[in-house]
Tab-separated table of C-alpha atoms and ligand atoms in Angstrom:
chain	number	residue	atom	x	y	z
A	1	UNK	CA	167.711	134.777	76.906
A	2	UNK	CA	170.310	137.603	77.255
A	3	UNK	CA	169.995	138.654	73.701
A	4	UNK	CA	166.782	139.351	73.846
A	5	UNK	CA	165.813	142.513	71.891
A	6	UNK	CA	162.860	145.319	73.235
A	7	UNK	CA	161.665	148.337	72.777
A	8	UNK	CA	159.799	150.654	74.705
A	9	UNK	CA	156.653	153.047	74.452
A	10	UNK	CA	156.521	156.748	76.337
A	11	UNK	CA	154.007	159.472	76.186
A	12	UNK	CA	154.817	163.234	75.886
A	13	UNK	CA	155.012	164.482	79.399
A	14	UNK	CA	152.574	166.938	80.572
A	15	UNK	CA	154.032	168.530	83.114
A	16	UNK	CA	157.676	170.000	84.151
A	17	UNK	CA	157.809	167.218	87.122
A	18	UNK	CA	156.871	164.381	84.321
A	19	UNK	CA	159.582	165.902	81.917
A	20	UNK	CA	162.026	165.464	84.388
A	21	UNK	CA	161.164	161.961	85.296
A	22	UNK	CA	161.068	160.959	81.302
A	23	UNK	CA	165.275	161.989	81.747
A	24	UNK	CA	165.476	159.370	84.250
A	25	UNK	CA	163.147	156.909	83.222
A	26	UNK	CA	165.201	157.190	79.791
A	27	UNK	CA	168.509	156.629	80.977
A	28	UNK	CA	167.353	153.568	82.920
A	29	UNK	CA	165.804	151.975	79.995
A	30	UNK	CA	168.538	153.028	77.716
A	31	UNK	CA	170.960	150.695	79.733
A	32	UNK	CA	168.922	147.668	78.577
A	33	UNK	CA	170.147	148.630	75.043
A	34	UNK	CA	166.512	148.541	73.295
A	35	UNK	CA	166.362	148.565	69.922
A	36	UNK	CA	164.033	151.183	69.851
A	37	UNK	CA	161.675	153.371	72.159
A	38	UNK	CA	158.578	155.154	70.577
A	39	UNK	CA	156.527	158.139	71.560
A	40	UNK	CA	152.611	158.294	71.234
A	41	UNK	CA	150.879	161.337	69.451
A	42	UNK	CA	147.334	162.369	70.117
A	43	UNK	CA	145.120	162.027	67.157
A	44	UNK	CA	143.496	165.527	66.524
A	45	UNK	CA	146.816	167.595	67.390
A	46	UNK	CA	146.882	167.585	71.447
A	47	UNK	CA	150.359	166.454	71.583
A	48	UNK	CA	152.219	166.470	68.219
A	49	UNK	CA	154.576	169.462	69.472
A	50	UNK	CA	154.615	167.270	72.662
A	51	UNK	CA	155.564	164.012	70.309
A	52	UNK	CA	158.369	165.790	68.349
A	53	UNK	CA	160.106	166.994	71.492
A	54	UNK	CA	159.736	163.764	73.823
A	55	UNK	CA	161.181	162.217	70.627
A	56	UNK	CA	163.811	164.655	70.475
A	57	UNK	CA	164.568	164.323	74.507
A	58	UNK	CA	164.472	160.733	74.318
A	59	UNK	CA	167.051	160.178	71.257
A	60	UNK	CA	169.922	162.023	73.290
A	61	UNK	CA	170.052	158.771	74.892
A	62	UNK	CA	171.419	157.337	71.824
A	63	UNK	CA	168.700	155.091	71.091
A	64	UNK	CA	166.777	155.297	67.583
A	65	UNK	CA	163.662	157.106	68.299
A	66	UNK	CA	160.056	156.747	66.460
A	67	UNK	CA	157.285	158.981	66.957
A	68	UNK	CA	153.850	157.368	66.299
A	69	UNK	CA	151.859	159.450	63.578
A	70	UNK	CA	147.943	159.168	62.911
A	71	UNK	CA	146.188	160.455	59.639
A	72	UNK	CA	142.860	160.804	60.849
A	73	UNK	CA	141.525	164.368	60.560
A	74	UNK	CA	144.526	165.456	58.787
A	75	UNK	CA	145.497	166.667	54.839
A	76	UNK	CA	148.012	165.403	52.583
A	77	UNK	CA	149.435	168.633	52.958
A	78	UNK	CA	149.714	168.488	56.807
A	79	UNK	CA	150.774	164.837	56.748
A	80	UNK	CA	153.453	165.556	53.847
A	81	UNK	CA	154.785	168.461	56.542
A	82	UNK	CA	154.885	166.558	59.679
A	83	UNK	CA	156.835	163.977	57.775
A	84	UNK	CA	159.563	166.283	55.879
A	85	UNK	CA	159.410	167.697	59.109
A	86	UNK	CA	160.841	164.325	61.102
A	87	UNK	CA	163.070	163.494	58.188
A	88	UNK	CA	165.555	167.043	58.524
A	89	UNK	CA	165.333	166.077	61.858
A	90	UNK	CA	166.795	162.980	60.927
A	91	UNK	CA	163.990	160.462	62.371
A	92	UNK	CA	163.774	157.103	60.057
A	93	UNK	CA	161.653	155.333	62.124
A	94	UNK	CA	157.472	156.029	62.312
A	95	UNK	CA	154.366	154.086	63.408
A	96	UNK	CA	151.827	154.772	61.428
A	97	UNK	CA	148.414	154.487	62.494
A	98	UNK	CA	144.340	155.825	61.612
A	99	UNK	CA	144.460	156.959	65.368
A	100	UNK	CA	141.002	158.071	66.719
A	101	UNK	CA	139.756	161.499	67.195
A	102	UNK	CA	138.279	162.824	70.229
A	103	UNK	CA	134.821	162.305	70.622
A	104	UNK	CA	132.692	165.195	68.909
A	105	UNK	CA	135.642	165.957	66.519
A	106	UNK	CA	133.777	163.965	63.614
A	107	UNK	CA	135.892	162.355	60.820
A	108	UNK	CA	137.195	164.797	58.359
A	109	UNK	CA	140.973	163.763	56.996
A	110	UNK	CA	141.848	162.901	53.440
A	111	UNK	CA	142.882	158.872	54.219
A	112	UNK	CA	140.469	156.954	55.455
A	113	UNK	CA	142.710	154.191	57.316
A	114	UNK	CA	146.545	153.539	58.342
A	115	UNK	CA	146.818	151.339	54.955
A	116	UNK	CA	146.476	154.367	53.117
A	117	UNK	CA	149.421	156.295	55.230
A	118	UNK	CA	151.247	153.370	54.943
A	119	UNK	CA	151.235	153.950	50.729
A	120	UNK	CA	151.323	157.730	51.438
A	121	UNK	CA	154.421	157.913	52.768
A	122	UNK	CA	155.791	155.535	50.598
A	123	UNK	CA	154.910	157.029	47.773
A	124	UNK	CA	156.005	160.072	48.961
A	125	UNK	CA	159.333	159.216	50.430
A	126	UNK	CA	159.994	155.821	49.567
A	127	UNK	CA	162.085	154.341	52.063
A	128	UNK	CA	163.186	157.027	53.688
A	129	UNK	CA	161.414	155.545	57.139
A	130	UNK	CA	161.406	151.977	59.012
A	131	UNK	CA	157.085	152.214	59.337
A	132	UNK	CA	155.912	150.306	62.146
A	133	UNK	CA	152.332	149.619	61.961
A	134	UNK	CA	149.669	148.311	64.444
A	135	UNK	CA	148.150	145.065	65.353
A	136	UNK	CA	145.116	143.028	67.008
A	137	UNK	CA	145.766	139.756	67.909
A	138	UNK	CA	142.446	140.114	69.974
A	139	UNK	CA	140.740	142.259	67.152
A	140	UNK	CA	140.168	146.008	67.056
A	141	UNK	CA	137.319	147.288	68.552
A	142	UNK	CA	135.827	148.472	65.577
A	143	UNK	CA	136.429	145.370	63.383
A	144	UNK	CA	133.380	143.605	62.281
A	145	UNK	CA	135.115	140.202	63.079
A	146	UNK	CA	138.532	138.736	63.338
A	147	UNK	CA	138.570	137.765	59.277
A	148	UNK	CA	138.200	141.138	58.592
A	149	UNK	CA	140.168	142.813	60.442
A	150	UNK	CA	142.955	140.505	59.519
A	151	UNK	CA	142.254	141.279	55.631
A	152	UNK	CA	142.874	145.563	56.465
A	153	UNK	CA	145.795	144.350	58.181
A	154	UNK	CA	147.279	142.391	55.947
A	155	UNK	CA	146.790	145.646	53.371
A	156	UNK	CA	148.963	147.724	55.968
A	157	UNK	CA	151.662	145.204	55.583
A	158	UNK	CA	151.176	145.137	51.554
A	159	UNK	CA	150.951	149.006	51.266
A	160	UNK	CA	154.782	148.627	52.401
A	161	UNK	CA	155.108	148.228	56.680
A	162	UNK	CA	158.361	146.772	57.471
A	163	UNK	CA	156.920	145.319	61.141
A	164	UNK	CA	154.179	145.434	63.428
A	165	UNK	CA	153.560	146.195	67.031
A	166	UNK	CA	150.419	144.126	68.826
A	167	UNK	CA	147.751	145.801	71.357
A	168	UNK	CA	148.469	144.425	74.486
A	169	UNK	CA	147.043	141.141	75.721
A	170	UNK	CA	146.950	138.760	77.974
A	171	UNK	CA	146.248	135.757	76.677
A	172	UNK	CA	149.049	134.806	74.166
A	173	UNK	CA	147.473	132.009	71.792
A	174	UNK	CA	145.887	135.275	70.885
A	175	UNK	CA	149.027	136.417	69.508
A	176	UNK	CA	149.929	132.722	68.039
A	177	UNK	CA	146.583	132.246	66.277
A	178	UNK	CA	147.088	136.021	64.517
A	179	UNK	CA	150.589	135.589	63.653
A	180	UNK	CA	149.580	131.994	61.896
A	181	UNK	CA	146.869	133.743	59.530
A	182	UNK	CA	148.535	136.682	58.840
A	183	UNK	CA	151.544	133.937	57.876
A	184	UNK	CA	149.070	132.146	55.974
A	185	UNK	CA	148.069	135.098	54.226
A	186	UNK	CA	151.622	135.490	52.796
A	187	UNK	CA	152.817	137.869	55.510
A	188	UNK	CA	156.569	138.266	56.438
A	189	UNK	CA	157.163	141.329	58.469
A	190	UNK	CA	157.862	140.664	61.996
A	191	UNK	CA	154.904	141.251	64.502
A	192	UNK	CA	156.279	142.572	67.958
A	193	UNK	CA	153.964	141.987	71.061
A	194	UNK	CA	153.049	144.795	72.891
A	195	UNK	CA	153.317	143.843	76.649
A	196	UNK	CA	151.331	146.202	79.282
A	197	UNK	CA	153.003	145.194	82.870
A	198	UNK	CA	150.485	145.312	85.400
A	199	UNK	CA	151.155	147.800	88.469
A	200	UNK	CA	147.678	149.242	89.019
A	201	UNK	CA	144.240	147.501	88.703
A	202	UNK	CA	141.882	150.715	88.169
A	203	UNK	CA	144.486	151.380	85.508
A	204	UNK	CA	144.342	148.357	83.849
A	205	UNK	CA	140.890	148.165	83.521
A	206	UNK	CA	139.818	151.072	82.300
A	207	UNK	CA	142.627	151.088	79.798
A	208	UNK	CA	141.527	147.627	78.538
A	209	UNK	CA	138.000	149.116	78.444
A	210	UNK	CA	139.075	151.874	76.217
A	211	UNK	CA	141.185	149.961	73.853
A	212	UNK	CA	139.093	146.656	73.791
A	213	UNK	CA	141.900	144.070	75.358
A	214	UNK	CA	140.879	141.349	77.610
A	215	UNK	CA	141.347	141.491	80.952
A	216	UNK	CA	140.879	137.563	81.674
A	217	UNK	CA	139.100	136.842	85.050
A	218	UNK	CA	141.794	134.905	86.519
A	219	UNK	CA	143.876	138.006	86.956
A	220	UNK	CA	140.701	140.591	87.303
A	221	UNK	CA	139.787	138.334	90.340
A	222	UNK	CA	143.649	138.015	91.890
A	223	UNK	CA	143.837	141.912	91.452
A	224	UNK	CA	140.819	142.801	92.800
A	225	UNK	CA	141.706	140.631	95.902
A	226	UNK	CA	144.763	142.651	96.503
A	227	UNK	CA	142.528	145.769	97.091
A	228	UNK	CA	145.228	148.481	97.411
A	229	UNK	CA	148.127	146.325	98.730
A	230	UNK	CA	150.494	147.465	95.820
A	231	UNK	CA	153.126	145.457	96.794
A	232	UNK	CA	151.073	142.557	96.040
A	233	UNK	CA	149.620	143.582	92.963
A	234	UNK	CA	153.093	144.579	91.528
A	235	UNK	CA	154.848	140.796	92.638
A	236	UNK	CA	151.782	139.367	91.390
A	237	UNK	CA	152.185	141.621	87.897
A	238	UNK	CA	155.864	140.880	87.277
A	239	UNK	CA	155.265	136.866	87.605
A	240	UNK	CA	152.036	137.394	85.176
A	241	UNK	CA	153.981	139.203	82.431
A	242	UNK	CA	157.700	137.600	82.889
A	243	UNK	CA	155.719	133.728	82.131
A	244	UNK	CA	153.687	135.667	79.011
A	245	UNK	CA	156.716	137.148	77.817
A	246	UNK	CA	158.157	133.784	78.180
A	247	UNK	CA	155.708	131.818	76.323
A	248	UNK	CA	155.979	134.821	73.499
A	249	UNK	CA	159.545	134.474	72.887
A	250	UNK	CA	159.369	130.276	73.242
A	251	UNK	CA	156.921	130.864	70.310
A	252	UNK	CA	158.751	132.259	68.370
A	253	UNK	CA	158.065	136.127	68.779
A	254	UNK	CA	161.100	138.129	67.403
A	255	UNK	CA	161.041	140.811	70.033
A	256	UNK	CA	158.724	142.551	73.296
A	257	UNK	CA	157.837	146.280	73.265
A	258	UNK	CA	156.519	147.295	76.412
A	259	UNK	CA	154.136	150.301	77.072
A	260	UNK	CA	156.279	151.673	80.216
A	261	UNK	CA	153.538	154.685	80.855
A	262	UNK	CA	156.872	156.303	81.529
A	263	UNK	CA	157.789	154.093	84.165
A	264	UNK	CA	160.848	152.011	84.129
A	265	UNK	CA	160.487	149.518	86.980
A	266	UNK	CA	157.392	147.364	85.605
A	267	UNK	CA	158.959	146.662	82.558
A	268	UNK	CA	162.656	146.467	83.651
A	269	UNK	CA	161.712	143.883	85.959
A	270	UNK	CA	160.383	141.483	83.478
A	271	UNK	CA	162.982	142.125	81.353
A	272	UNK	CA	165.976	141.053	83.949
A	273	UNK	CA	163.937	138.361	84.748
A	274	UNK	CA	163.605	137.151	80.380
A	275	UNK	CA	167.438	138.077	80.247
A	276	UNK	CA	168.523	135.659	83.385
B	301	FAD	P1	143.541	150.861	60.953
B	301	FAD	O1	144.621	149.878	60.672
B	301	FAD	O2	143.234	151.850	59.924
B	301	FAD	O3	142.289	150.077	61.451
B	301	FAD	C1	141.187	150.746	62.081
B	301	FAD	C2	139.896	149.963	61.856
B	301	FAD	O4	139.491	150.074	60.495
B	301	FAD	C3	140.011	148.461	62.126
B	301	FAD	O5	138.782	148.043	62.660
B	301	FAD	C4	140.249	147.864	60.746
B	301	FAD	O6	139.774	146.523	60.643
B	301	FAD	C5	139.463	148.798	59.851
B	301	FAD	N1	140.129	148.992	58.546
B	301	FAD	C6	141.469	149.170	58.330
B	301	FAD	N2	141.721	149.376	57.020
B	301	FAD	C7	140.529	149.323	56.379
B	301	FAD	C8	140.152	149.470	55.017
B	301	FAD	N3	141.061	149.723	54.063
B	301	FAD	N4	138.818	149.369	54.715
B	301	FAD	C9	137.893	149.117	55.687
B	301	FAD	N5	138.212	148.975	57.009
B	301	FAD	C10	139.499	149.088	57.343
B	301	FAD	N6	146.369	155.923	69.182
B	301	FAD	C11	146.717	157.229	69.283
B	301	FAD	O7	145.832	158.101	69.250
B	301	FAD	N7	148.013	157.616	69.449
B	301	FAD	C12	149.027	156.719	69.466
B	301	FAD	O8	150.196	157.087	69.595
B	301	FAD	C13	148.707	155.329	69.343
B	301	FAD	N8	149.672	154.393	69.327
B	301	FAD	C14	149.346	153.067	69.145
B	301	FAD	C15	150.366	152.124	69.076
B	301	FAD	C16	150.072	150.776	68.906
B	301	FAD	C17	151.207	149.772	68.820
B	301	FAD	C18	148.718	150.342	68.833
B	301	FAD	C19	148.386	148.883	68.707
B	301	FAD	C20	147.692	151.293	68.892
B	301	FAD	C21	147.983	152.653	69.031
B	301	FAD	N9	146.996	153.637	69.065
B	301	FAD	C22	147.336	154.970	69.196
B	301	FAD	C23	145.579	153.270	68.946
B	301	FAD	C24	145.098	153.381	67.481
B	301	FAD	O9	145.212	154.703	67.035
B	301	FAD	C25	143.626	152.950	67.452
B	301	FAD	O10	143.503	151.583	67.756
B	301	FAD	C26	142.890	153.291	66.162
B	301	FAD	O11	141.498	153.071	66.398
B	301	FAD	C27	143.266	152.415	64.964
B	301	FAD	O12	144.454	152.754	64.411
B	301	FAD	P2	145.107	151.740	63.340
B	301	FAD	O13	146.297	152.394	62.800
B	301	FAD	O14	145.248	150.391	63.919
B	301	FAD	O15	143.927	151.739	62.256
């Protein structure tokens, strides 16, 4: 499918070594003419400086840049800031999202859940930004069921998103079955699969730990085989992920973000292979 669109996911880089590789790993993403890449922000201020100038570093690629934005533990006032901020910089493109606060942080905040940014920052600028919002075709941790979580995020999408971008998963009738109910519910806005290449099992498993996505024993078992033959574990990776993002896009999903961790070769891999 050589018009396939993308997008693609960085985090602020830490260190002067990591800054420099975000340049690189930028430019070689850049070529695959995404539609858009995003940056993450750390709930409870640890990287919003870091968000704003990864965003900033990014966009001098030429490529429409979002940061992502979380409300927990913040004001009105703060949030109102952050966004006049990103609009005289001339950013139109957000994903909004509750975000979590570090453990021992408590709650605090003045909105209670990303449906409530969502209206914020309509109300408050209208349509001055694209908002991106997120979604669990595998539930979110937190959810008391599937039903329910489906019901808050169908009020994100009411409160005014324009799209969505999935947790990652592995399993993609996952995806299918979400995408049907939140169609059912009366749901328009397109929902963009988040796609996590594989490159590293210790990784991948604690991150699917942390953010509650399956890690289906089929491909716990194959990685764990591989024990730290990377070369294996990468081939095996890219096949895993090119047939999901190929039963995605047969199913009708409008687009793939990946989550590149700030590496290019994962996720530019499955995409030559999708654009063939
Ligand atoms: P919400 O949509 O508010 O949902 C959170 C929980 O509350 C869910 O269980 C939901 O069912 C429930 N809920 C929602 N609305 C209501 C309501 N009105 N009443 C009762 N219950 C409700 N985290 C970061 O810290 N930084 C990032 O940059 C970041 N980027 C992300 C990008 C994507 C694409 C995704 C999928 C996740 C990202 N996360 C990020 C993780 C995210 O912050 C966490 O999953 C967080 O716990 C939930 O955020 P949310 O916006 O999905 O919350």
């Amino acid at each position: 499918m050589p018009s396939l669109s993308v997008s693609f996911e960085f985090f602020p880089p830490k260190t002067p070594a990591g800054q420099e590789k975000l340049l690189l790993v930028r430019d070689e993403l850049a070529a695959t003419n995404p539609e858009f890449f995003s940056v993450t922000y750390g709930a409870g201020g640890s990287t919003q400086d870091g968000t704003l100038q990864t965003v900033l570093a990014l966009r001098e690629s030429g490529i429409d840049t979002a940061p992502h934005m979380s409300c927990i533990g913040a004001s009105r006032a703060e949030l109102r800031n952050q966004l006049q901020g990103y609009k005289d910089k001339g950013i139109r493109r957000i994903v909004a999202l509750r975000g979590d606060l570090p453990s021992g942080m408590g709650r605090g905040g003045e909105l209670r859940y990303a449906n409530e940014l969502v209206e914020f920052i309509r109300q408050e600028f209208g349509q001055d930004f694209i908002i991106e919002v997120a979604a669990y075709p595998e539930a979110h941790p937190q959810a008391a069921n599937l039903d329910e979580d489906i019901k808050n995020f169908v009020r994100k999408c009411q409160a005014g998103a324009d799209s969505a971008i999935t947790q990652y998963f592995f399993n993609a009738d996952a995806y299918f079955y979400f995408v049907d109910r939140v169609r059912a519910a009366g749901i328009e806005i397109p929902i963009i699969p988040g796609i996590m290449p594989i490159t590293n099992y210790t990784k991948l498993a604690r991150f699917s730990d942390a953010c509650g996505a399956e890690l289906p024993r089929w491909i716990r078992k194959q990685l764990e085989s591989y024990g730290d033959d990377s070369e294996s574990i990468v081939k095996f990776g890219e096949e895993v992920i090119s047939n999901l993002c190929q039963q995605l896009i047969d199913g009708g999903a409008p687009s793939l973000h990946f989550y590149t961790l700030n590496q290019a070769k994962a996720s530019l891999a499955v995409v030559n292979n999708l654009r063939k």
